[in-house]
């Protein structure tokens, strides 16, 4: 480091020179003897050096020893002070020591004081004055203490006669560095703060706003630094090298803190991390950025790192410094845009934010984009977190990838965590949710919202903390406990993930460092027209890395089994919800967002490579080709597939619900709405979603969508669920719909659990529907024909798909071995006796395995109790047929007897 010699702009240079650094040390007799022997050789050199410092010739003091050997003439000249500098120094001395005395007399007095301070004493380290800064004349005080800016001979070993003399430099910061630190715009505070070898010893500098004093402690050495004003402290100590483990004793009003010096540490982020971040390929970004508790250079603390390439400066603010980041400036690591600071003694539970100086000089206080834990809203601070959870789901993880998802049973119970049982924490949910879901037979739960978000009464689609589980229900380890409990109960865990957009909150990601960073710099590309949010800049490699690593983070750190990706369609199209003139075509003149396509492909490919057994699910509402096609396989449009494992079948959901909402007498005119899904059923790997979006905000609950009286509504509800579970594709049902809740969802009270209270008169009606859902899942899981060939056209055959006048649908499902299941739905309110259906002739008999009209479910109990044997009469293009009774508004499943 090149020593700086410009005096502080806010302190008197003579005061800085004459107020001594207090040093206390205990030396052995041998060292004292050595120091006495070296006196004759060092005193003269020290007197000359001190005289040079008094005359203001610090420029020579900054010259390196090697330069001094090569240019002795320059060094000799430097010892002679220019007339103007000498006069200025003398004026300063006159003001502080004796204003009425002659300059010549005072200069002589200074020379005498310097000689006395440089003379040897009985101990190598001078004793501290009994009443240091009291009204003792500066000259007398100098006799008892080593002045901070005097030339100090090296204390150990005799100095050779031929050795060049090092002129001590001022340890105080120059005006430029002071101003940059005070204004929060210093890129490299570690280069000027901390301890640094300089000519004459080691310069110690500390920046501690509001401190009364700062003392360096190293072994038996205790040295109080000079107060340079405005929170700056400095001192020059007679040491050969920087102590490895020195500490700072910082005195504030009413308290004294002993701490490590944060500015003595090397960067705690490696070159490989910086290289990968620069390339946008750091797949474990959360281990490099954010707050990471660690032991660094043998000291326990927390490393803080943040990406803010447009910032003029970044400081750390938190509970540990009373939210004033002035004294905790971070350093910029080259051209990476990363700012870093290792803070000793900081650990679990500390609140923090980043104080960013924008390009225009204004400041903003921001939450950590990679915070692993946050305060519970409406508070917005980030929290230092270190996980202590010990997982117990090794068996689950080992077998979850044995069968591909699209070839395995997959029925999902969608849960809004905060309102499923309002008031329960993650750990309390872990005691109830796994047991409930397991009893109903669902294979997975889909949890929402998980990542931190400002508005609790929402689905959580405006995320402010992508790396933090919402603090409303507990800590990240509490959330891990819930996931662990679900896994140990044999239930997979999916979560809603929102990489499409983010809110404009001024403490989160929007213009994070003063300029567009996570959002696109083009307003036409950044502003989402529907939700008032900002879209991520998928073309920027650091942003893409931030999101890809986030997907991996949830799967690896929280053992999440699948990510349901929200609003994929809004990402794929440049003209999504935009009028002509509000969007710019891509480089090929099309409307596809090529950056978003590349991001989704990279995310899916990386997740599937790193975390086998995990599934990604797209909520995509258009006919984009190849959503679930592998990324390396190009489609007709020339694009590789997006690489998702499954896709929500929004078309099936809208069409089938529209059909069911019609009165049965009108359904024959809408028959194709129930059959059209089979035209494209194998274009993707589908999930059939009756999700949160379809049962709120005026859309009514599922049972309330159905026509007719209360009995008919429940019958329609049951028949529809039976049709859905038999249809090719995976199933998803939002909470409350499993027991035919009539009211829409409300974040205030969640599902109407009181409907299942035995004291309620209509409780059997609701309990019957829930019992049906349990049986649907049970039969489904034990019938491979219903899930093994979901993505294979050979697993489905229509028996009759055109019986519009009868409102009847019948089809066969086959497993990998060819074993069939016959599903028949009668969507009219009349019983159809001896209804003939064509069937294969190689099945000797069929029996009813499930009937949604059974009395135990609340139906009229029109069933087929006896096995149904095929007759040799061809029907529906098949060589044999059976006759059965179709119950009203019901679905019947038949399997080989």
PDB file of C-alpha atoms in Angstrom, residues 288-478:
ATOM      1  CA  UNK A 288     -21.351 -17.626  -2.569  1.00  0.00           C
ATOM      2  CA  UNK A 289     -23.755 -14.720  -2.108  1.00  0.00           C
ATOM      3  CA  UNK A 290     -25.854 -13.652   0.845  1.00  0.00           C
ATOM      4  CA  UNK A 291     -24.993 -14.032   4.529  1.00  0.00           C
ATOM      5  CA  UNK A 292     -22.893 -17.130   5.219  1.00  0.00           C
ATOM      6  CA  UNK A 293     -21.862 -17.909   8.825  1.00  0.00           C
ATOM      7  CA  UNK A 294     -18.368 -19.407   8.750  1.00  0.00           C
ATOM      8  CA  UNK A 295     -14.953 -19.625  10.334  1.00  0.00           C
ATOM      9  CA  UNK A 296     -12.543 -17.499   8.318  1.00  0.00           C
ATOM     10  CA  UNK A 297      -8.810 -17.265   9.116  1.00  0.00           C
ATOM     11  CA  UNK A 298      -9.561 -18.997  12.400  1.00  0.00           C
ATOM     12  CA  UNK A 299     -12.256 -16.513  13.422  1.00  0.00           C
ATOM     13  CA  UNK A 300     -16.000 -17.163  13.649  1.00  0.00           C
ATOM     14  CA  UNK A 301     -18.281 -14.672  11.956  1.00  0.00           C
ATOM     15  CA  UNK A 302     -20.434 -14.105   8.894  1.00  0.00           C
ATOM     16  CA  UNK A 303     -19.432 -13.317   5.330  1.00  0.00           C
ATOM     17  CA  UNK A 304     -21.762 -10.893   3.584  1.00  0.00           C
ATOM     18  CA  UNK A 305     -21.711 -10.737  -0.213  1.00  0.00           C
ATOM     19  CA  UNK A 306     -24.046  -8.984  -2.622  1.00  0.00           C
ATOM     20  CA  UNK A 307     -24.164  -8.326  -6.361  1.00  0.00           C
ATOM     21  CA  UNK A 308     -24.548  -4.591  -7.024  1.00  0.00           C
ATOM     22  CA  UNK A 309     -22.428  -3.647 -10.065  1.00  0.00           C
ATOM     23  CA  UNK A 310     -23.904  -0.152 -10.462  1.00  0.00           C
ATOM     24  CA  UNK A 311     -23.386   0.889  -6.846  1.00  0.00           C
ATOM     25  CA  UNK A 312     -20.828   3.562  -5.966  1.00  0.00           C
ATOM     26  CA  UNK A 313     -20.500   1.927  -2.584  1.00  0.00           C
ATOM     27  CA  UNK A 314     -22.166  -0.675  -0.369  1.00  0.00           C
ATOM     28  CA  UNK A 315     -22.227  -0.821   3.426  1.00  0.00           C
ATOM     29  CA  UNK A 316     -23.675  -3.291   5.873  1.00  0.00           C
ATOM     30  CA  UNK A 317     -26.356  -2.135   8.292  1.00  0.00           C
ATOM     31  CA  UNK A 318     -28.036  -4.159  10.994  1.00  0.00           C
ATOM     32  CA  UNK A 319     -28.810  -4.657  14.648  1.00  0.00           C
ATOM     33  CA  UNK A 320     -25.080  -4.958  15.377  1.00  0.00           C
ATOM     34  CA  UNK A 321     -24.391  -1.337  14.336  1.00  0.00           C
ATOM     35  CA  UNK A 322     -27.733   0.286  15.147  1.00  0.00           C
ATOM     36  CA  UNK A 323     -28.663   0.273  11.447  1.00  0.00           C
ATOM     37  CA  UNK A 324     -25.947   2.766  10.572  1.00  0.00           C
ATOM     38  CA  UNK A 325     -23.829   1.215   7.850  1.00  0.00           C
ATOM     39  CA  UNK A 326     -21.293   4.068   7.749  1.00  0.00           C
ATOM     40  CA  UNK A 327     -18.702   2.167   9.765  1.00  0.00           C
ATOM     41  CA  UNK A 328     -19.164  -1.131   7.876  1.00  0.00           C
ATOM     42  CA  UNK A 329     -18.198  -0.387   4.260  1.00  0.00           C
ATOM     43  CA  UNK A 330     -17.859  -3.416   1.978  1.00  0.00           C
ATOM     44  CA  UNK A 331     -15.163  -3.936  -0.631  1.00  0.00           C
ATOM     45  CA  UNK A 332     -15.708  -4.401  -4.333  1.00  0.00           C
ATOM     46  CA  UNK A 333     -14.109  -7.582  -5.663  1.00  0.00           C
ATOM     47  CA  UNK A 334     -12.566  -6.462  -8.931  1.00  0.00           C
ATOM     48  CA  UNK A 335     -14.932  -6.057 -11.853  1.00  0.00           C
ATOM     49  CA  UNK A 336     -17.332  -8.765 -10.737  1.00  0.00           C
ATOM     50  CA  UNK A 337     -19.885  -6.378  -9.269  1.00  0.00           C
ATOM     51  CA  UNK A 338     -19.688  -8.366  -6.020  1.00  0.00           C
ATOM     52  CA  UNK A 339     -19.244  -6.553  -2.706  1.00  0.00           C
ATOM     53  CA  UNK A 340     -17.901  -8.482   0.288  1.00  0.00           C
ATOM     54  CA  UNK A 341     -17.311  -8.065   4.007  1.00  0.00           C
ATOM     55  CA  UNK A 342     -16.488 -10.664   6.650  1.00  0.00           C
ATOM     56  CA  UNK A 343     -17.764  -9.485  10.042  1.00  0.00           C
ATOM     57  CA  UNK A 344     -16.360 -11.322  13.063  1.00  0.00           C
ATOM     58  CA  UNK A 345     -18.671 -12.219  15.906  1.00  0.00           C
ATOM     59  CA  UNK A 346     -21.876 -11.953  13.858  1.00  0.00           C
ATOM     60  CA  UNK A 347     -24.004 -15.077  13.637  1.00  0.00           C
ATOM     61  CA  UNK A 348     -27.435 -16.692  13.674  1.00  0.00           C
ATOM     62  CA  UNK A 349     -30.374 -14.365  14.206  1.00  0.00           C
ATOM     63  CA  UNK A 350     -28.733 -11.019  13.393  1.00  0.00           C
ATOM     64  CA  UNK A 351     -30.864  -8.668  11.312  1.00  0.00           C
ATOM     65  CA  UNK A 352     -29.245  -6.877   8.391  1.00  0.00           C
ATOM     66  CA  UNK A 353     -29.681  -5.002   5.116  1.00  0.00           C
ATOM     67  CA  UNK A 354     -27.387  -3.480   2.536  1.00  0.00           C
ATOM     68  CA  UNK A 355     -26.981   0.290   2.440  1.00  0.00           C
ATOM     69  CA  UNK A 356     -26.325   1.041  -1.220  1.00  0.00           C
ATOM     70  CA  UNK A 357     -25.016   4.324  -2.597  1.00  0.00           C
ATOM     71  CA  UNK A 358     -26.611   4.731  -6.006  1.00  0.00           C
ATOM     72  CA  UNK A 359     -24.860   6.194  -9.056  1.00  0.00           C
ATOM     73  CA  UNK A 360     -26.508   9.566  -8.345  1.00  0.00           C
ATOM     74  CA  UNK A 361     -25.121   9.611  -4.796  1.00  0.00           C
ATOM     75  CA  UNK A 362     -28.422   8.886  -3.046  1.00  0.00           C
ATOM     76  CA  UNK A 363     -28.727   5.957  -0.656  1.00  0.00           C
ATOM     77  CA  UNK A 364     -31.146   3.060  -0.412  1.00  0.00           C
ATOM     78  CA  UNK A 365     -31.507   0.339   2.226  1.00  0.00           C
ATOM     79  CA  UNK A 366     -32.156  -3.055   0.639  1.00  0.00           C
ATOM     80  CA  UNK A 367     -32.979  -6.540   1.836  1.00  0.00           C
ATOM     81  CA  UNK A 368     -30.567  -9.264   0.738  1.00  0.00           C
ATOM     82  CA  UNK A 369     -31.726 -10.862  -2.557  1.00  0.00           C
ATOM     83  CA  UNK A 370     -30.233 -14.147  -1.340  1.00  0.00           C
ATOM     84  CA  UNK A 371     -31.355 -13.925   2.281  1.00  0.00           C
ATOM     85  CA  UNK A 372     -32.124 -17.411   3.560  1.00  0.00           C
ATOM     86  CA  UNK A 373     -34.341 -16.013   6.303  1.00  0.00           C
ATOM     87  CA  UNK A 374     -36.372 -12.830   6.673  1.00  0.00           C
ATOM     88  CA  UNK A 375     -38.426 -11.025   9.252  1.00  0.00           C
ATOM     89  CA  UNK A 376     -42.133 -11.729   9.294  1.00  0.00           C
ATOM     90  CA  UNK A 377     -43.989  -9.154   7.167  1.00  0.00           C
ATOM     91  CA  UNK A 378     -44.666  -6.277   7.309  1.00  0.00           C
ATOM     92  CA  UNK A 379     -41.064  -6.096   8.601  1.00  0.00           C
ATOM     93  CA  UNK A 380     -38.538  -6.476   5.806  1.00  0.00           C
ATOM     94  CA  UNK A 381     -35.078  -7.125   7.256  1.00  0.00           C
ATOM     95  CA  UNK A 382     -32.959 -10.095   6.269  1.00  0.00           C
ATOM     96  CA  UNK A 383     -31.735 -12.436   9.003  1.00  0.00           C
ATOM     97  CA  UNK A 384     -28.463 -14.341   9.226  1.00  0.00           C
ATOM     98  CA  UNK A 385     -29.310 -18.044   9.185  1.00  0.00           C
ATOM     99  CA  UNK A 386     -27.382 -21.265   9.682  1.00  0.00           C
ATOM    100  CA  UNK A 387     -29.389 -24.463   9.353  1.00  0.00           C
ATOM    101  CA  UNK A 388     -29.245 -26.992  12.167  1.00  0.00           C
ATOM    102  CA  UNK A 389     -31.898 -29.368  10.834  1.00  0.00           C
ATOM    103  CA  UNK A 390     -30.972 -33.049  10.615  1.00  0.00           C
ATOM    104  CA  UNK A 391     -32.913 -34.801   7.874  1.00  0.00           C
ATOM    105  CA  UNK A 392     -34.634 -38.122   8.412  1.00  0.00           C
ATOM    106  CA  UNK A 393     -35.968 -38.727   4.884  1.00  0.00           C
ATOM    107  CA  UNK A 394     -33.060 -40.652   3.352  1.00  0.00           C
ATOM    108  CA  UNK A 395     -35.304 -43.596   2.396  1.00  0.00           C
ATOM    109  CA  UNK A 396     -37.742 -41.312   0.603  1.00  0.00           C
ATOM    110  CA  UNK A 397     -35.012 -39.579  -1.369  1.00  0.00           C
ATOM    111  CA  UNK A 398     -33.436 -42.888  -2.334  1.00  0.00           C
ATOM    112  CA  UNK A 399     -36.586 -44.251  -3.968  1.00  0.00           C
ATOM    113  CA  UNK A 400     -38.387 -41.166  -5.280  1.00  0.00           C
ATOM    114  CA  UNK A 401     -36.627 -41.344  -8.641  1.00  0.00           C
ATOM    115  CA  UNK A 402     -37.100 -45.050  -9.243  1.00  0.00           C
ATOM    116  CA  UNK A 403     -40.074 -44.486 -11.576  1.00  0.00           C
ATOM    117  CA  UNK A 404     -40.459 -41.474 -13.901  1.00  0.00           C
ATOM    118  CA  UNK A 405     -43.215 -39.167 -12.710  1.00  0.00           C
ATOM    119  CA  UNK A 406     -45.300 -39.473 -15.864  1.00  0.00           C
ATOM    120  CA  UNK A 407     -45.350 -43.260 -15.389  1.00  0.00           C
ATOM    121  CA  UNK A 408     -46.166 -43.207 -11.668  1.00  0.00           C
ATOM    122  CA  UNK A 409     -49.278 -42.468  -9.579  1.00  0.00           C
ATOM    123  CA  UNK A 410     -49.439 -38.729  -9.001  1.00  0.00           C
ATOM    124  CA  UNK A 411     -52.411 -37.113  -7.274  1.00  0.00           C
ATOM    125  CA  UNK A 412     -51.842 -33.756  -5.632  1.00  0.00           C
ATOM    126  CA  UNK A 413     -53.535 -31.991  -2.716  1.00  0.00           C
ATOM    127  CA  UNK A 414     -52.969 -28.244  -3.145  1.00  0.00           C
ATOM    128  CA  UNK A 415     -52.536 -26.384   0.143  1.00  0.00           C
ATOM    129  CA  UNK A 416     -52.422 -22.701   1.015  1.00  0.00           C
ATOM    130  CA  UNK A 417     -50.158 -23.114   4.018  1.00  0.00           C
ATOM    131  CA  UNK A 418     -51.165 -20.109   6.075  1.00  0.00           C
ATOM    132  CA  UNK A 419     -54.892 -20.832   5.853  1.00  0.00           C
ATOM    133  CA  UNK A 420     -55.174 -24.636   5.796  1.00  0.00           C
ATOM    134  CA  UNK A 421     -55.499 -24.471   9.558  1.00  0.00           C
ATOM    135  CA  UNK A 422     -55.094 -20.754  10.319  1.00  0.00           C
ATOM    136  CA  UNK A 423     -52.647 -19.985  13.089  1.00  0.00           C
ATOM    137  CA  UNK A 424     -50.596 -23.162  12.797  1.00  0.00           C
ATOM    138  CA  UNK A 425     -46.828 -22.908  12.438  1.00  0.00           C
ATOM    139  CA  UNK A 426     -44.712 -25.114  10.197  1.00  0.00           C
ATOM    140  CA  UNK A 427     -44.034 -27.477  13.071  1.00  0.00           C
ATOM    141  CA  UNK A 428     -47.687 -27.604  14.105  1.00  0.00           C
ATOM    142  CA  UNK A 429     -48.668 -28.278  10.501  1.00  0.00           C
ATOM    143  CA  UNK A 430     -46.164 -31.130  10.524  1.00  0.00           C
ATOM    144  CA  UNK A 431     -48.233 -32.780  13.254  1.00  0.00           C
ATOM    145  CA  UNK A 432     -51.508 -32.589  11.288  1.00  0.00           C
ATOM    146  CA  UNK A 433     -51.027 -32.164   7.526  1.00  0.00           C
ATOM    147  CA  UNK A 434     -49.069 -35.388   6.784  1.00  0.00           C
ATOM    148  CA  UNK A 435     -51.611 -37.523   8.639  1.00  0.00           C
ATOM    149  CA  UNK A 436     -54.554 -35.869   6.869  1.00  0.00           C
ATOM    150  CA  UNK A 437     -53.045 -36.153   3.383  1.00  0.00           C
ATOM    151  CA  UNK A 438     -51.931 -39.725   3.953  1.00  0.00           C
ATOM    152  CA  UNK A 439     -55.409 -40.687   5.140  1.00  0.00           C
ATOM    153  CA  UNK A 440     -56.920 -39.274   1.942  1.00  0.00           C
ATOM    154  CA  UNK A 441     -54.401 -41.164  -0.173  1.00  0.00           C
ATOM    155  CA  UNK A 442     -52.831 -38.284  -2.112  1.00  0.00           C
ATOM    156  CA  UNK A 443     -49.311 -38.975  -3.324  1.00  0.00           C
ATOM    157  CA  UNK A 444     -48.164 -35.346  -3.126  1.00  0.00           C
ATOM    158  CA  UNK A 445     -48.963 -31.983  -1.630  1.00  0.00           C
ATOM    159  CA  UNK A 446     -48.401 -28.724  -3.451  1.00  0.00           C
ATOM    160  CA  UNK A 447     -47.567 -25.962  -0.985  1.00  0.00           C
ATOM    161  CA  UNK A 448     -48.232 -22.303  -1.616  1.00  0.00           C
ATOM    162  CA  UNK A 449     -47.006 -19.740  -1.033  1.00  0.00           C
ATOM    163  CA  UNK A 450     -43.570 -20.715   0.234  1.00  0.00           C
ATOM    164  CA  UNK A 451     -41.119 -17.972  -0.747  1.00  0.00           C
ATOM    165  CA  UNK A 452     -41.402 -14.718   1.192  1.00  0.00           C
ATOM    166  CA  UNK A 453     -43.929 -12.172  -0.105  1.00  0.00           C
ATOM    167  CA  UNK A 454     -45.420  -8.937   1.215  1.00  0.00           C
ATOM    168  CA  UNK A 455     -49.188  -9.616   1.158  1.00  0.00           C
ATOM    169  CA  UNK A 456     -50.309 -12.564   3.262  1.00  0.00           C
ATOM    170  CA  UNK A 457     -53.801 -12.637   1.785  1.00  0.00           C
ATOM    171  CA  UNK A 458     -52.461 -13.605  -1.622  1.00  0.00           C
ATOM    172  CA  UNK A 459     -51.196 -16.677  -3.409  1.00  0.00           C
ATOM    173  CA  UNK A 460     -47.696 -15.297  -2.913  1.00  0.00           C
ATOM    174  CA  UNK A 461     -47.011 -14.596  -6.572  1.00  0.00           C
ATOM    175  CA  UNK A 462     -45.236 -11.295  -5.904  1.00  0.00           C
ATOM    176  CA  UNK A 463     -42.104 -12.600  -4.248  1.00  0.00           C
ATOM    177  CA  UNK A 464     -39.601 -10.412  -2.412  1.00  0.00           C
ATOM    178  CA  UNK A 465     -37.461 -13.186  -0.927  1.00  0.00           C
ATOM    179  CA  UNK A 466     -36.859 -15.958  -3.444  1.00  0.00           C
ATOM    180  CA  UNK A 467     -34.418 -17.783  -1.164  1.00  0.00           C
ATOM    181  CA  UNK A 468     -36.400 -17.508   2.092  1.00  0.00           C
ATOM    182  CA  UNK A 469     -39.440 -19.526   3.215  1.00  0.00           C
ATOM    183  CA  UNK A 470     -42.093 -17.163   4.506  1.00  0.00           C
ATOM    184  CA  UNK A 471     -41.389 -16.218   8.111  1.00  0.00           C
ATOM    185  CA  UNK A 472     -45.101 -16.025   8.930  1.00  0.00           C
ATOM    186  CA  UNK A 473     -45.074 -19.689   9.955  1.00  0.00           C
ATOM    187  CA  UNK A 474     -41.566 -20.079  11.371  1.00  0.00           C
ATOM    188  CA  UNK A 475     -37.910 -20.386  10.471  1.00  0.00           C
ATOM    189  CA  UNK A 476     -36.330 -22.131   7.469  1.00  0.00           C
ATOM    190  CA  UNK A 477     -35.494 -25.074   9.710  1.00  0.00           C
ATOM    191  CA  UNK A 478     -39.141 -25.237  10.765  1.00  0.00           C
TER     192      UNK A 478
END
